[in-house]
PDB file of C-alpha atoms and ligand atoms in Angstrom:
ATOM      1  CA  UNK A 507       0.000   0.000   0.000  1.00 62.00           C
ATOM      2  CA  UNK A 508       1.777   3.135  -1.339  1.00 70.00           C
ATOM      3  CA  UNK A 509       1.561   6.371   1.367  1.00 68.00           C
ATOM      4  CA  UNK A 510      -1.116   8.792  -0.017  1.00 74.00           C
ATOM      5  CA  UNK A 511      -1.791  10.569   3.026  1.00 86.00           C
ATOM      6  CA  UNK A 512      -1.311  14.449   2.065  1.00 94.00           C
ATOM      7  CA  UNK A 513      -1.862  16.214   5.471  1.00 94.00           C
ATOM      8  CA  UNK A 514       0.216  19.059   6.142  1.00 96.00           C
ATOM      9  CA  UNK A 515       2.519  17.165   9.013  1.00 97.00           C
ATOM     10  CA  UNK A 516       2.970  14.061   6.417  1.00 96.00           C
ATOM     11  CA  UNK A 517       4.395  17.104   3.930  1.00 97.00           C
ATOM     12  CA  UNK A 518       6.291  19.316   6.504  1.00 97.00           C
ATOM     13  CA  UNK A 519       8.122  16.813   8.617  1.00 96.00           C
ATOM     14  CA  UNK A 520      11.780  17.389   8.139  1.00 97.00           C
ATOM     15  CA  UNK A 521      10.978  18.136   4.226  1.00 98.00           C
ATOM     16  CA  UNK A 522      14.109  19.663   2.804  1.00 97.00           C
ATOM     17  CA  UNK A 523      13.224  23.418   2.160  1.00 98.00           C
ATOM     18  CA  UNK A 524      13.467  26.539   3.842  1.00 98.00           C
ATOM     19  CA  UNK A 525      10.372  28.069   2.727  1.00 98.00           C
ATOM     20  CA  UNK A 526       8.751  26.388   0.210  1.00 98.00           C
ATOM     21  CA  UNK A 527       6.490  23.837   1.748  1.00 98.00           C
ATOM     22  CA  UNK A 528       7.152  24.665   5.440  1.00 98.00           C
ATOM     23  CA  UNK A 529       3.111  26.261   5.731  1.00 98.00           C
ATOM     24  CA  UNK A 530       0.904  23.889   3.605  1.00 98.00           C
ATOM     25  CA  UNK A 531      -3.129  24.573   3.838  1.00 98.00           C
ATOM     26  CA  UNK A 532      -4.492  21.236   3.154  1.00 97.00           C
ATOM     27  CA  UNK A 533      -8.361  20.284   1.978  1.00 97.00           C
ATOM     28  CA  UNK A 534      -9.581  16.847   1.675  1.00 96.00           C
ATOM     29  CA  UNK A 535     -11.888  18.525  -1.296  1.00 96.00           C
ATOM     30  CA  UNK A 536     -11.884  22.418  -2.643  1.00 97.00           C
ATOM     31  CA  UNK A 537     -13.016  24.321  -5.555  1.00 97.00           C
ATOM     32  CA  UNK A 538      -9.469  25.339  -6.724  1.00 98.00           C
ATOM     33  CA  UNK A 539      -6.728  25.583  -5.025  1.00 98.00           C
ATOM     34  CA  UNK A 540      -6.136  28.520  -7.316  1.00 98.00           C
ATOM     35  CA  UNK A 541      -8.453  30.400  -5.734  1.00 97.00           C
ATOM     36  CA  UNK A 542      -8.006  29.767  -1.887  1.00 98.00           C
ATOM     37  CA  UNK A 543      -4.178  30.731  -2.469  1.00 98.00           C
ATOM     38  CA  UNK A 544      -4.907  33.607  -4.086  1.00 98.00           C
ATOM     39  CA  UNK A 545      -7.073  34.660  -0.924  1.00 98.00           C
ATOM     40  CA  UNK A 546      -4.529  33.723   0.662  1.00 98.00           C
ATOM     41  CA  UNK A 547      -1.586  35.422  -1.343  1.00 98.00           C
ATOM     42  CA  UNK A 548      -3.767  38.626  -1.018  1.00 97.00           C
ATOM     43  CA  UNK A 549      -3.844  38.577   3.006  1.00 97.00           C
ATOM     44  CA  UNK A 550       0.159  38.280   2.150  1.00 96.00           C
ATOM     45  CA  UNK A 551       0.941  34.490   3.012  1.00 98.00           C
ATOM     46  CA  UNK A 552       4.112  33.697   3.779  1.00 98.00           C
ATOM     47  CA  UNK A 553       6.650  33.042   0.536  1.00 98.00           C
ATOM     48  CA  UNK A 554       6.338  29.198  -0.073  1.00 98.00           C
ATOM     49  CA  UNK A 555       2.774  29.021   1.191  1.00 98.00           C
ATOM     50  CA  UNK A 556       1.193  25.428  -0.131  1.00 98.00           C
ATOM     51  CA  UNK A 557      -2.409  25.313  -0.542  1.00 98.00           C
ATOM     52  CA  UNK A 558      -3.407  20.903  -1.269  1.00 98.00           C
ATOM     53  CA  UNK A 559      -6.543  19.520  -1.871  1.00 97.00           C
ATOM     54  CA  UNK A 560      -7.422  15.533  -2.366  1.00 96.00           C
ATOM     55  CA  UNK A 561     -10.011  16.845  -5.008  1.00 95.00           C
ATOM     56  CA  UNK A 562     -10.983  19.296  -6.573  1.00 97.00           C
ATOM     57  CA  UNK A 563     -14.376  20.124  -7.636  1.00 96.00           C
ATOM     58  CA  UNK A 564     -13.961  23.513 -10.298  1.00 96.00           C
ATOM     59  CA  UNK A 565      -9.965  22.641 -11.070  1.00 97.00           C
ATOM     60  CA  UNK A 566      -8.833  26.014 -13.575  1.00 96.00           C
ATOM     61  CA  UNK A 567      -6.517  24.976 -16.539  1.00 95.00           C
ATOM     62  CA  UNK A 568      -5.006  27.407 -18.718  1.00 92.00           C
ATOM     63  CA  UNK A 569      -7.285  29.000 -20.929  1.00 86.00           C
ATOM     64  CA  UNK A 570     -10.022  29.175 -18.892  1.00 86.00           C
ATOM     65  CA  UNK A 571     -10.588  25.654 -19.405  1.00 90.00           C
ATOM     66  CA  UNK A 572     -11.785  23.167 -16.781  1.00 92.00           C
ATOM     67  CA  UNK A 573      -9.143  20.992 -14.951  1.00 95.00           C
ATOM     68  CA  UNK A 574     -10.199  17.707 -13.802  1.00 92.00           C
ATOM     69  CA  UNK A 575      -8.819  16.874 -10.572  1.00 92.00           C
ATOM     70  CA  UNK A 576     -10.542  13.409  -9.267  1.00 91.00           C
ATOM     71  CA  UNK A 577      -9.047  11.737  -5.664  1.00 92.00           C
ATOM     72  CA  UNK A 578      -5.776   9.788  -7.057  1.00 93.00           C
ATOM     73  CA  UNK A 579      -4.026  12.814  -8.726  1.00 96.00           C
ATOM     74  CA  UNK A 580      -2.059  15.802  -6.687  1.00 97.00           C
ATOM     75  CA  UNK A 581      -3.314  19.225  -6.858  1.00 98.00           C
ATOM     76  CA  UNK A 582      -1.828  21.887  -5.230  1.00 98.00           C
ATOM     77  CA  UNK A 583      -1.328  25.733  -5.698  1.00 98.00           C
ATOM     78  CA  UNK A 584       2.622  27.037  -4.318  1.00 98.00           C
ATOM     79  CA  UNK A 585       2.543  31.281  -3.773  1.00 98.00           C
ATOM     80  CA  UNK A 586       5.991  33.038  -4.550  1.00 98.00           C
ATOM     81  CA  UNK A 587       6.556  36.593  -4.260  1.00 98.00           C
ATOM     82  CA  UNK A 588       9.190  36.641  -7.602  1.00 97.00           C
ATOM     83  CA  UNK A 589      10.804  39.785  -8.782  1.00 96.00           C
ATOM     84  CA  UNK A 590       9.396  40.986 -12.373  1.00 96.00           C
ATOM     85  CA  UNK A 591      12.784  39.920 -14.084  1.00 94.00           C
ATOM     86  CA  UNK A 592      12.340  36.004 -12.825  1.00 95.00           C
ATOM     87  CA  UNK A 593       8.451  36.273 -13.805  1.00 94.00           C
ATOM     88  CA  UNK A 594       8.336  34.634 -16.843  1.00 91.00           C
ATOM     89  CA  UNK A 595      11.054  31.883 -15.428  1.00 94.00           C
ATOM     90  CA  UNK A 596       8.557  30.319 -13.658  1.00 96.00           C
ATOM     91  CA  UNK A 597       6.876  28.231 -16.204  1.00 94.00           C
ATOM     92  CA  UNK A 598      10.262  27.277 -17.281  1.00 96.00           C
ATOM     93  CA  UNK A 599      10.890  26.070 -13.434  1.00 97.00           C
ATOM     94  CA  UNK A 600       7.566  24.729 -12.589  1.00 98.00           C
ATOM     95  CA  UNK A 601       7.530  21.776 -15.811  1.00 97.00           C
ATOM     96  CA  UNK A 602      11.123  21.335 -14.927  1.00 98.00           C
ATOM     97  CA  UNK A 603      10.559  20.686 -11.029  1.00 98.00           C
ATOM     98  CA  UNK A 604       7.801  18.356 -12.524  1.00 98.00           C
ATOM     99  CA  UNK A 605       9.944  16.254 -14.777  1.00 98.00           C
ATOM    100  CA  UNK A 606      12.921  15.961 -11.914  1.00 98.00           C
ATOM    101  CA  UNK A 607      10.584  14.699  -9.656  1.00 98.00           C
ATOM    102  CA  UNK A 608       8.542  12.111 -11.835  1.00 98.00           C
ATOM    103  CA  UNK A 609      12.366  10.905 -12.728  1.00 98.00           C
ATOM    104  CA  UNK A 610      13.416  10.901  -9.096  1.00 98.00           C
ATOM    105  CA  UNK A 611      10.099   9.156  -7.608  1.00 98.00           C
ATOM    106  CA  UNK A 612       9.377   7.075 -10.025  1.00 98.00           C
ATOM    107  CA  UNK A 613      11.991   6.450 -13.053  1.00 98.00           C
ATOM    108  CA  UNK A 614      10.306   7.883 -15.915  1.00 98.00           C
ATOM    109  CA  UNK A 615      11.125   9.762 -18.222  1.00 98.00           C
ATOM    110  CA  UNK A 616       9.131  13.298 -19.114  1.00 97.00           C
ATOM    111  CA  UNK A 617       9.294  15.854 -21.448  1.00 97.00           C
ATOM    112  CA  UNK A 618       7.994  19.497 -21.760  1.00 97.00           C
ATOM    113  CA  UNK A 619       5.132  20.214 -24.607  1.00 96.00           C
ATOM    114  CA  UNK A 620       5.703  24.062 -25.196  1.00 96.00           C
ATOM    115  CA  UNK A 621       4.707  26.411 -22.564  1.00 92.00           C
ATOM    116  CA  UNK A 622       4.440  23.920 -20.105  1.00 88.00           C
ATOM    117  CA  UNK A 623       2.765  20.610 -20.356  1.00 96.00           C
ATOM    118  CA  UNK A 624       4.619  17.467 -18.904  1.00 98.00           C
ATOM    119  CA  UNK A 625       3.902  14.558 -21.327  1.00 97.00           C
ATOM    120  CA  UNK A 626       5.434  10.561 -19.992  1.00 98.00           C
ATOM    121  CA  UNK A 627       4.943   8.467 -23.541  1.00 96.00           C
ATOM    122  CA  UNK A 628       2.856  11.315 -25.620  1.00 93.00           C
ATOM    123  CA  UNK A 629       0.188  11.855 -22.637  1.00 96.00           C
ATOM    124  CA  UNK A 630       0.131  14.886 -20.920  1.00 97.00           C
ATOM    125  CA  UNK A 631       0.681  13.772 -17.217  1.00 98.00           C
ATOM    126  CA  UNK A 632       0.295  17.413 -15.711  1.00 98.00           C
ATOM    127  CA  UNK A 633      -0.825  20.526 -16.560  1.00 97.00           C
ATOM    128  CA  UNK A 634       0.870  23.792 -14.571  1.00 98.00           C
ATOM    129  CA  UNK A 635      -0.886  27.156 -14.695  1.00 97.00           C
ATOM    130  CA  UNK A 636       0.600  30.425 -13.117  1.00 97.00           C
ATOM    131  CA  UNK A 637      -1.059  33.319 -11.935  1.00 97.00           C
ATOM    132  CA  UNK A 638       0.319  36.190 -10.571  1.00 97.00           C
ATOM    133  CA  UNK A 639      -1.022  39.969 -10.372  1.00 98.00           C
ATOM    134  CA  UNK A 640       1.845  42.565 -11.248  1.00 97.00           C
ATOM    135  CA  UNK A 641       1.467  46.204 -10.793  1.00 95.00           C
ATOM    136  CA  UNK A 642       4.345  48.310 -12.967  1.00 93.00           C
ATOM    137  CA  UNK A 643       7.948  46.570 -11.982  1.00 94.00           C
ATOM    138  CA  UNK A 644       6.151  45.108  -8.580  1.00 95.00           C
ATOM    139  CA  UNK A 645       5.060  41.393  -8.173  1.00 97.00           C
ATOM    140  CA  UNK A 646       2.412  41.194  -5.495  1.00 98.00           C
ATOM    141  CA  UNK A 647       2.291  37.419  -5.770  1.00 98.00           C
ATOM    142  CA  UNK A 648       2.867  34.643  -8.276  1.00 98.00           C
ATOM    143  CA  UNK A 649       1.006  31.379  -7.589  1.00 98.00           C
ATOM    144  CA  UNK A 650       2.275  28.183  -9.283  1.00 98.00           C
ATOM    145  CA  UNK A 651      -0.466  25.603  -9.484  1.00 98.00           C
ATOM    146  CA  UNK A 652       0.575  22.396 -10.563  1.00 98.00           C
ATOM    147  CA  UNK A 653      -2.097  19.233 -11.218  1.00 98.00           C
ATOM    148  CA  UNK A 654      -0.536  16.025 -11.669  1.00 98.00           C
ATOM    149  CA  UNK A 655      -1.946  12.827 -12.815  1.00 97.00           C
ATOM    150  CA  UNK A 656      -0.375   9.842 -10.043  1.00 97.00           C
ATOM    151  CA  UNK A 657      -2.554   7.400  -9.543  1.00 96.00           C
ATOM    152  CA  UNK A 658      -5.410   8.072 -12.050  1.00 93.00           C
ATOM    153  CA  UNK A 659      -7.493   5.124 -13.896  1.00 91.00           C
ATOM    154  CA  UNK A 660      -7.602   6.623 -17.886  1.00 90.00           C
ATOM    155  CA  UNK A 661     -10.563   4.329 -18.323  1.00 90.00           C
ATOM    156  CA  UNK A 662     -12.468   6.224 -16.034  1.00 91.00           C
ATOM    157  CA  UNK A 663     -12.141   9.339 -17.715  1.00 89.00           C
ATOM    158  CA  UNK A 664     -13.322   8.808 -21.052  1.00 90.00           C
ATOM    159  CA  UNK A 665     -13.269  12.187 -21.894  1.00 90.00           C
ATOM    160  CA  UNK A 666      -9.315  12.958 -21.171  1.00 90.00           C
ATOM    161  CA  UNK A 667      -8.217   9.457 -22.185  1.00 88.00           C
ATOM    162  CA  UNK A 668      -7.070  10.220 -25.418  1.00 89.00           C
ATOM    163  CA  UNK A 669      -4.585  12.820 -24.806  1.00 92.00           C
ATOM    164  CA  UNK A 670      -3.686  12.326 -21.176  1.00 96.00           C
ATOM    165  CA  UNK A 671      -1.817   9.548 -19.015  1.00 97.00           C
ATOM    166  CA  UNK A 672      -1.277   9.101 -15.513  1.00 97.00           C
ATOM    167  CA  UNK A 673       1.791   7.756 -13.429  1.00 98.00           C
ATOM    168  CA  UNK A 674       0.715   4.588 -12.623  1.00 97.00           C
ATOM    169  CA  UNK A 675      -0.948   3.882 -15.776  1.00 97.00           C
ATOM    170  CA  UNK A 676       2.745   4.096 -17.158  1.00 98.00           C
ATOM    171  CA  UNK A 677       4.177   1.964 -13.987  1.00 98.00           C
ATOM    172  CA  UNK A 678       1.313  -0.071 -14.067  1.00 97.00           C
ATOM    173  CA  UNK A 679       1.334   0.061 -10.261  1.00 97.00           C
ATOM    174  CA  UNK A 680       0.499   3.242  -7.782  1.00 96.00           C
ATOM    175  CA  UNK A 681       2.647   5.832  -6.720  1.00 97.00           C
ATOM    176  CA  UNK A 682       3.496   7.511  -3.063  1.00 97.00           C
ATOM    177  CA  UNK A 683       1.389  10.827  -3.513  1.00 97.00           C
ATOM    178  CA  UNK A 684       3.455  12.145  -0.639  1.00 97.00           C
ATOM    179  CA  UNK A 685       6.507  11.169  -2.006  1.00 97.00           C
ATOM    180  CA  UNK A 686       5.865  12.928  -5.554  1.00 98.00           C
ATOM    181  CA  UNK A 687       4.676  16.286  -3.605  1.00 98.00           C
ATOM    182  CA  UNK A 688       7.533  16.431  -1.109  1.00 98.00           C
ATOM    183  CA  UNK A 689      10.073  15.841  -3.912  1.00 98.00           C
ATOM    184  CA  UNK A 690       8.440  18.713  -5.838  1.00 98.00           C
ATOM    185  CA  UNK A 691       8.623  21.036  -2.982  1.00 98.00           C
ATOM    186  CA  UNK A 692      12.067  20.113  -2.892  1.00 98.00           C
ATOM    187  CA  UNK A 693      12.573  20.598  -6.777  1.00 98.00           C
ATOM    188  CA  UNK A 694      10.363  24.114  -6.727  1.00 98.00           C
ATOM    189  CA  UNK A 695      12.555  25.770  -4.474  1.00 98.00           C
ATOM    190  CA  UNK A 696      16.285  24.779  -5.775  1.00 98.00           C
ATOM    191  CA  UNK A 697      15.609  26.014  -8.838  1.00 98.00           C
ATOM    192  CA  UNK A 698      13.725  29.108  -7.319  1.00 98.00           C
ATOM    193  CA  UNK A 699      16.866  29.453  -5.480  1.00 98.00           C
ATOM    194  CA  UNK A 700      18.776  29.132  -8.350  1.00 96.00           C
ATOM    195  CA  UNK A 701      17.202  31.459 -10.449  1.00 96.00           C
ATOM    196  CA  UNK A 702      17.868  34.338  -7.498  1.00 95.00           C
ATOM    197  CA  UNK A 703      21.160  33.661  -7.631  1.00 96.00           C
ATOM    198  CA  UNK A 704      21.040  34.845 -11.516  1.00 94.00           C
ATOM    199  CA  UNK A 705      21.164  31.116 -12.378  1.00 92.00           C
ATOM    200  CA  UNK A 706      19.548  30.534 -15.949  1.00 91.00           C
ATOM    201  CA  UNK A 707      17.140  27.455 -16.283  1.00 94.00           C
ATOM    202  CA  UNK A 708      16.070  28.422 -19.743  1.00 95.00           C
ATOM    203  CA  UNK A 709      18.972  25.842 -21.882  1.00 95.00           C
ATOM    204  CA  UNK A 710      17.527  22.851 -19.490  1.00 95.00           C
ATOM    205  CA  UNK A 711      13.764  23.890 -20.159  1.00 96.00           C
ATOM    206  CA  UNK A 712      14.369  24.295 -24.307  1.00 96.00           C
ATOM    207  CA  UNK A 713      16.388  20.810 -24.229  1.00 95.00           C
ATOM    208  CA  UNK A 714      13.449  19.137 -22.049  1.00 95.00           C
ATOM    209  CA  UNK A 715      11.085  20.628 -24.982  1.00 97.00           C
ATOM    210  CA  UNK A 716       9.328  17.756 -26.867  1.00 94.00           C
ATOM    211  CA  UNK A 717       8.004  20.401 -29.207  1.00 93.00           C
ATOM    212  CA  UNK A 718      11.284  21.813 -31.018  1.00 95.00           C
ATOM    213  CA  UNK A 719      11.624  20.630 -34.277  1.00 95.00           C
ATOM    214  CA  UNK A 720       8.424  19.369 -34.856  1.00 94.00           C
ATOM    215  CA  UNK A 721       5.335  20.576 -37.210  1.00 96.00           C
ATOM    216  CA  UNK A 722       2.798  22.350 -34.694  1.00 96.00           C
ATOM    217  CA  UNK A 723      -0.851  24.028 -34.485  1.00 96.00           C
ATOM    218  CA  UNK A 724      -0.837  26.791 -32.074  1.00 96.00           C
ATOM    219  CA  UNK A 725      -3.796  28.158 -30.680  1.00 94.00           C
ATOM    220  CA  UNK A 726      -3.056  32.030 -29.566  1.00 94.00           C
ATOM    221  CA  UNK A 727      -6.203  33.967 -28.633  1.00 91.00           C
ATOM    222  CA  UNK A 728      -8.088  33.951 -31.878  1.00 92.00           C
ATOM    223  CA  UNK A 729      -5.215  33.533 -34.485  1.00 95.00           C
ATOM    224  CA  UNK A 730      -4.086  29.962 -35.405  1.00 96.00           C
ATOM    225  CA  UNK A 731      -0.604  29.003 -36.112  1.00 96.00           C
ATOM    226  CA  UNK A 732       0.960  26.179 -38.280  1.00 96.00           C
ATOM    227  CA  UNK A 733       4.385  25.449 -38.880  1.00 97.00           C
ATOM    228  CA  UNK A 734       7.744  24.209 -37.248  1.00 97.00           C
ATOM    229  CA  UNK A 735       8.399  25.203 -33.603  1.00 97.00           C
ATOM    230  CA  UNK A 736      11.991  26.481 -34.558  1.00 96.00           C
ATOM    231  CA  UNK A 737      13.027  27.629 -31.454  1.00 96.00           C
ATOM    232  CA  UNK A 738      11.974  29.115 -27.998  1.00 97.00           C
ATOM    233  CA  UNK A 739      13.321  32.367 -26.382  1.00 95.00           C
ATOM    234  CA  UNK A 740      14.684  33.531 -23.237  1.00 93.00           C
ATOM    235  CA  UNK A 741      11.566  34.710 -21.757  1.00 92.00           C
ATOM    236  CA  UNK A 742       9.909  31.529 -22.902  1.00 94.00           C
ATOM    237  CA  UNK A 743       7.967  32.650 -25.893  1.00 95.00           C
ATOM    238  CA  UNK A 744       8.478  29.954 -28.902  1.00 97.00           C
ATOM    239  CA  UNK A 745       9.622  30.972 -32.548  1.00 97.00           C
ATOM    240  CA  UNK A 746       7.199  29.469 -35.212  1.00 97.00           C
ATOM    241  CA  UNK A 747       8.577  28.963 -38.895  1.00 97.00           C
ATOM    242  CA  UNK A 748       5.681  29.427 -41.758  1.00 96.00           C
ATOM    243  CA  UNK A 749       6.226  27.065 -44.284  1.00 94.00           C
ATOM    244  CA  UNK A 750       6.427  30.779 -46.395  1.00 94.00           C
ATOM    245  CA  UNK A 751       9.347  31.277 -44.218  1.00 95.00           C
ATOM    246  CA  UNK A 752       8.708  33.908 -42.207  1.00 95.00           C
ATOM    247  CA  UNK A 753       8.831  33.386 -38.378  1.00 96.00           C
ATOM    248  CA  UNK A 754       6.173  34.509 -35.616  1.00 96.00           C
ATOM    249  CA  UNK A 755       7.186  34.707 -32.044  1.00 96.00           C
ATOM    250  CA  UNK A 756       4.565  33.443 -30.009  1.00 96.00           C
ATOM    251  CA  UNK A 757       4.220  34.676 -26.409  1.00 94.00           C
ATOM    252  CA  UNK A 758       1.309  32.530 -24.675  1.00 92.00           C
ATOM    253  CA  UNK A 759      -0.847  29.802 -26.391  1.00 93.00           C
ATOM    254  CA  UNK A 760      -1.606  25.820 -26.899  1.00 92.00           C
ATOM    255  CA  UNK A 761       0.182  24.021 -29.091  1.00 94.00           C
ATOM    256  CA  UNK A 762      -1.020  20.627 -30.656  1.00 92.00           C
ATOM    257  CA  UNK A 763       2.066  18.635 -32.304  1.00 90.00           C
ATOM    258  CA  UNK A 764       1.072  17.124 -35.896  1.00 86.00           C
ATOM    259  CA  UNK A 765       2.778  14.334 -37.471  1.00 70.00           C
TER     260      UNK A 765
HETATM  261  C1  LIG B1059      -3.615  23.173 -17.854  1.00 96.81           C
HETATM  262  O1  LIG B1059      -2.935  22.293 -18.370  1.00 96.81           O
HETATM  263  O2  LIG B1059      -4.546  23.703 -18.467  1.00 96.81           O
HETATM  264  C2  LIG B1059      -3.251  23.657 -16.468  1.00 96.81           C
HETATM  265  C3  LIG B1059      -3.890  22.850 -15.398  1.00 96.81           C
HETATM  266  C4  LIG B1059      -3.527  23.306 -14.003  1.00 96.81           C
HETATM  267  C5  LIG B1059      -4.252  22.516 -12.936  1.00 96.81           C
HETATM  268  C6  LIG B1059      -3.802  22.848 -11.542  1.00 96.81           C
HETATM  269  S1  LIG B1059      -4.395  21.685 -10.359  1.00 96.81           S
HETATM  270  C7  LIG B1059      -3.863  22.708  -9.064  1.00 96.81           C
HETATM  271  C8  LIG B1059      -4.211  24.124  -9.465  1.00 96.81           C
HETATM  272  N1  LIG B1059      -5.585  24.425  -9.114  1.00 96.81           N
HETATM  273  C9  LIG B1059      -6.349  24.627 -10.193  1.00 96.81           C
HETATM  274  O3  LIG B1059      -7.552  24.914 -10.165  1.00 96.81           O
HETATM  275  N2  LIG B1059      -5.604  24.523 -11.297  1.00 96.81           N
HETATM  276  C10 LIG B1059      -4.215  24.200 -10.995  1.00 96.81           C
END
């Protein structure tokens, strides 16, 4: 029987961080953990603030699109108070802390679908959305929140099973929920850490990219894209080839990789 007990003393005891992690705000079931740690952000939480839930009834993905979030998979919402400069770093550091951990806990291998999907085999395994509200050059808060397929049944889901995976549908056995989250913690804040320091995690991100080199569909507001994902730039937008040639850099969108 694999530990997936996710209260906060499970998560805190002698977990390796020194902020990220060490308050976690746990619910057995919750709207969105978006939401309560952006309440929560707002009455100015403590940096590294972890809000958890088992479930989650109105999960947010990107897009304004709904994230489901059924017992079995880890949801859970981490508030930062970045400068403006590492802002756009943290989609870069949130898939990465992802794939470390899914390699460390459990031996696969992930990759990064362009912004920030982690895929294991194809399937998108978890799906990272951050918020953040910025006024001029001053972060008030940046929340990652980071949904994660572990120990999710794809037959159950008939309406996700084409596109997504889970952890132990790959290991074909379940995974230590507690494990996977206190790893992240771990992975969040080392390259948080790093990234102060004027560390760069933008050559591991683009090299972790599953996307580069490949013909793609991207979806940006209203304006569809189709060519070859050339490239991606520092501050994480990606650089789209026509087949005319030209080349359109691409800020924020959803990318579908064709044949
Ligand atoms: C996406 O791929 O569209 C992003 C999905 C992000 C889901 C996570 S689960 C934890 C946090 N709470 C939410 O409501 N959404 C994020």
């Amino acid at each position: 029987m694999v530990e997936n007990n996710l209260s906060p003393v499970s998560i805190t005891s002698n977990l390796r961080t020194h902020f990220v992690g060490q308050r976690v705000i746990y619910y057995p079931s919750l709207t969105s953990t978006m939401a309560m740690a952006k309440q929560e952000a707002q009455l100015g939480a403590v940096e590294g603030t972890v809000v958890i839930a088992d479930e989650q009834t109105a999960g947010r993905g990107r897009i304004k699109r709904v994230w489901l979030s059924p017992k079995g998979s880890i949801a859970l919402s981490i508030i930062l108070y970045p400068s403006v400069v590492n802002l756009p770093s943290l989609i870069m550091l949130a898939s990465l802390a992802v794939v470390h951990s899914i390699e460390a806990v459990t031996g696969l291998r992930s990759q990064v679908k362009w912004p920030n999907d982690v895929l294991v085999n194809d399937g998108k395994v978890c799906g990272i959305l951050i918020e953040s509200s910025v006024r001029g050059n001053i972060v008030d808060y940046a929340i990652i929140g980071i949904g994660l397929n572990v120990n999710l049944k794809l037959s159950d889901f008939p309406e996700i099973q084409s596109m997504a995976t889970s952890l132990s549908a790959e290991l074909g056995r379940d995974v230590s929920r507690l494990k996977m989250v206190r790893r992240l913690l771990v992975e969040v804040e080392g390259l948080y850490l790093a990234l102060q320091a004027g560390g760069s995690i933008y050559e591991e991100w683009r090299d972790s990219l599953v996307t580069l080199g490949r013909k793609v569909r991207v979806k940006s507001g209203e304006t569809v894209y189709e060519g070859i994902a050339e490239s991606v730039a520092r501050d994480g937008s990606l650089l789209l080839r026509h087949p005319g040639g030209n080349l359109s850099k691409i800020v924020a969108g959803d990318a579908t990789l064709r044949e």
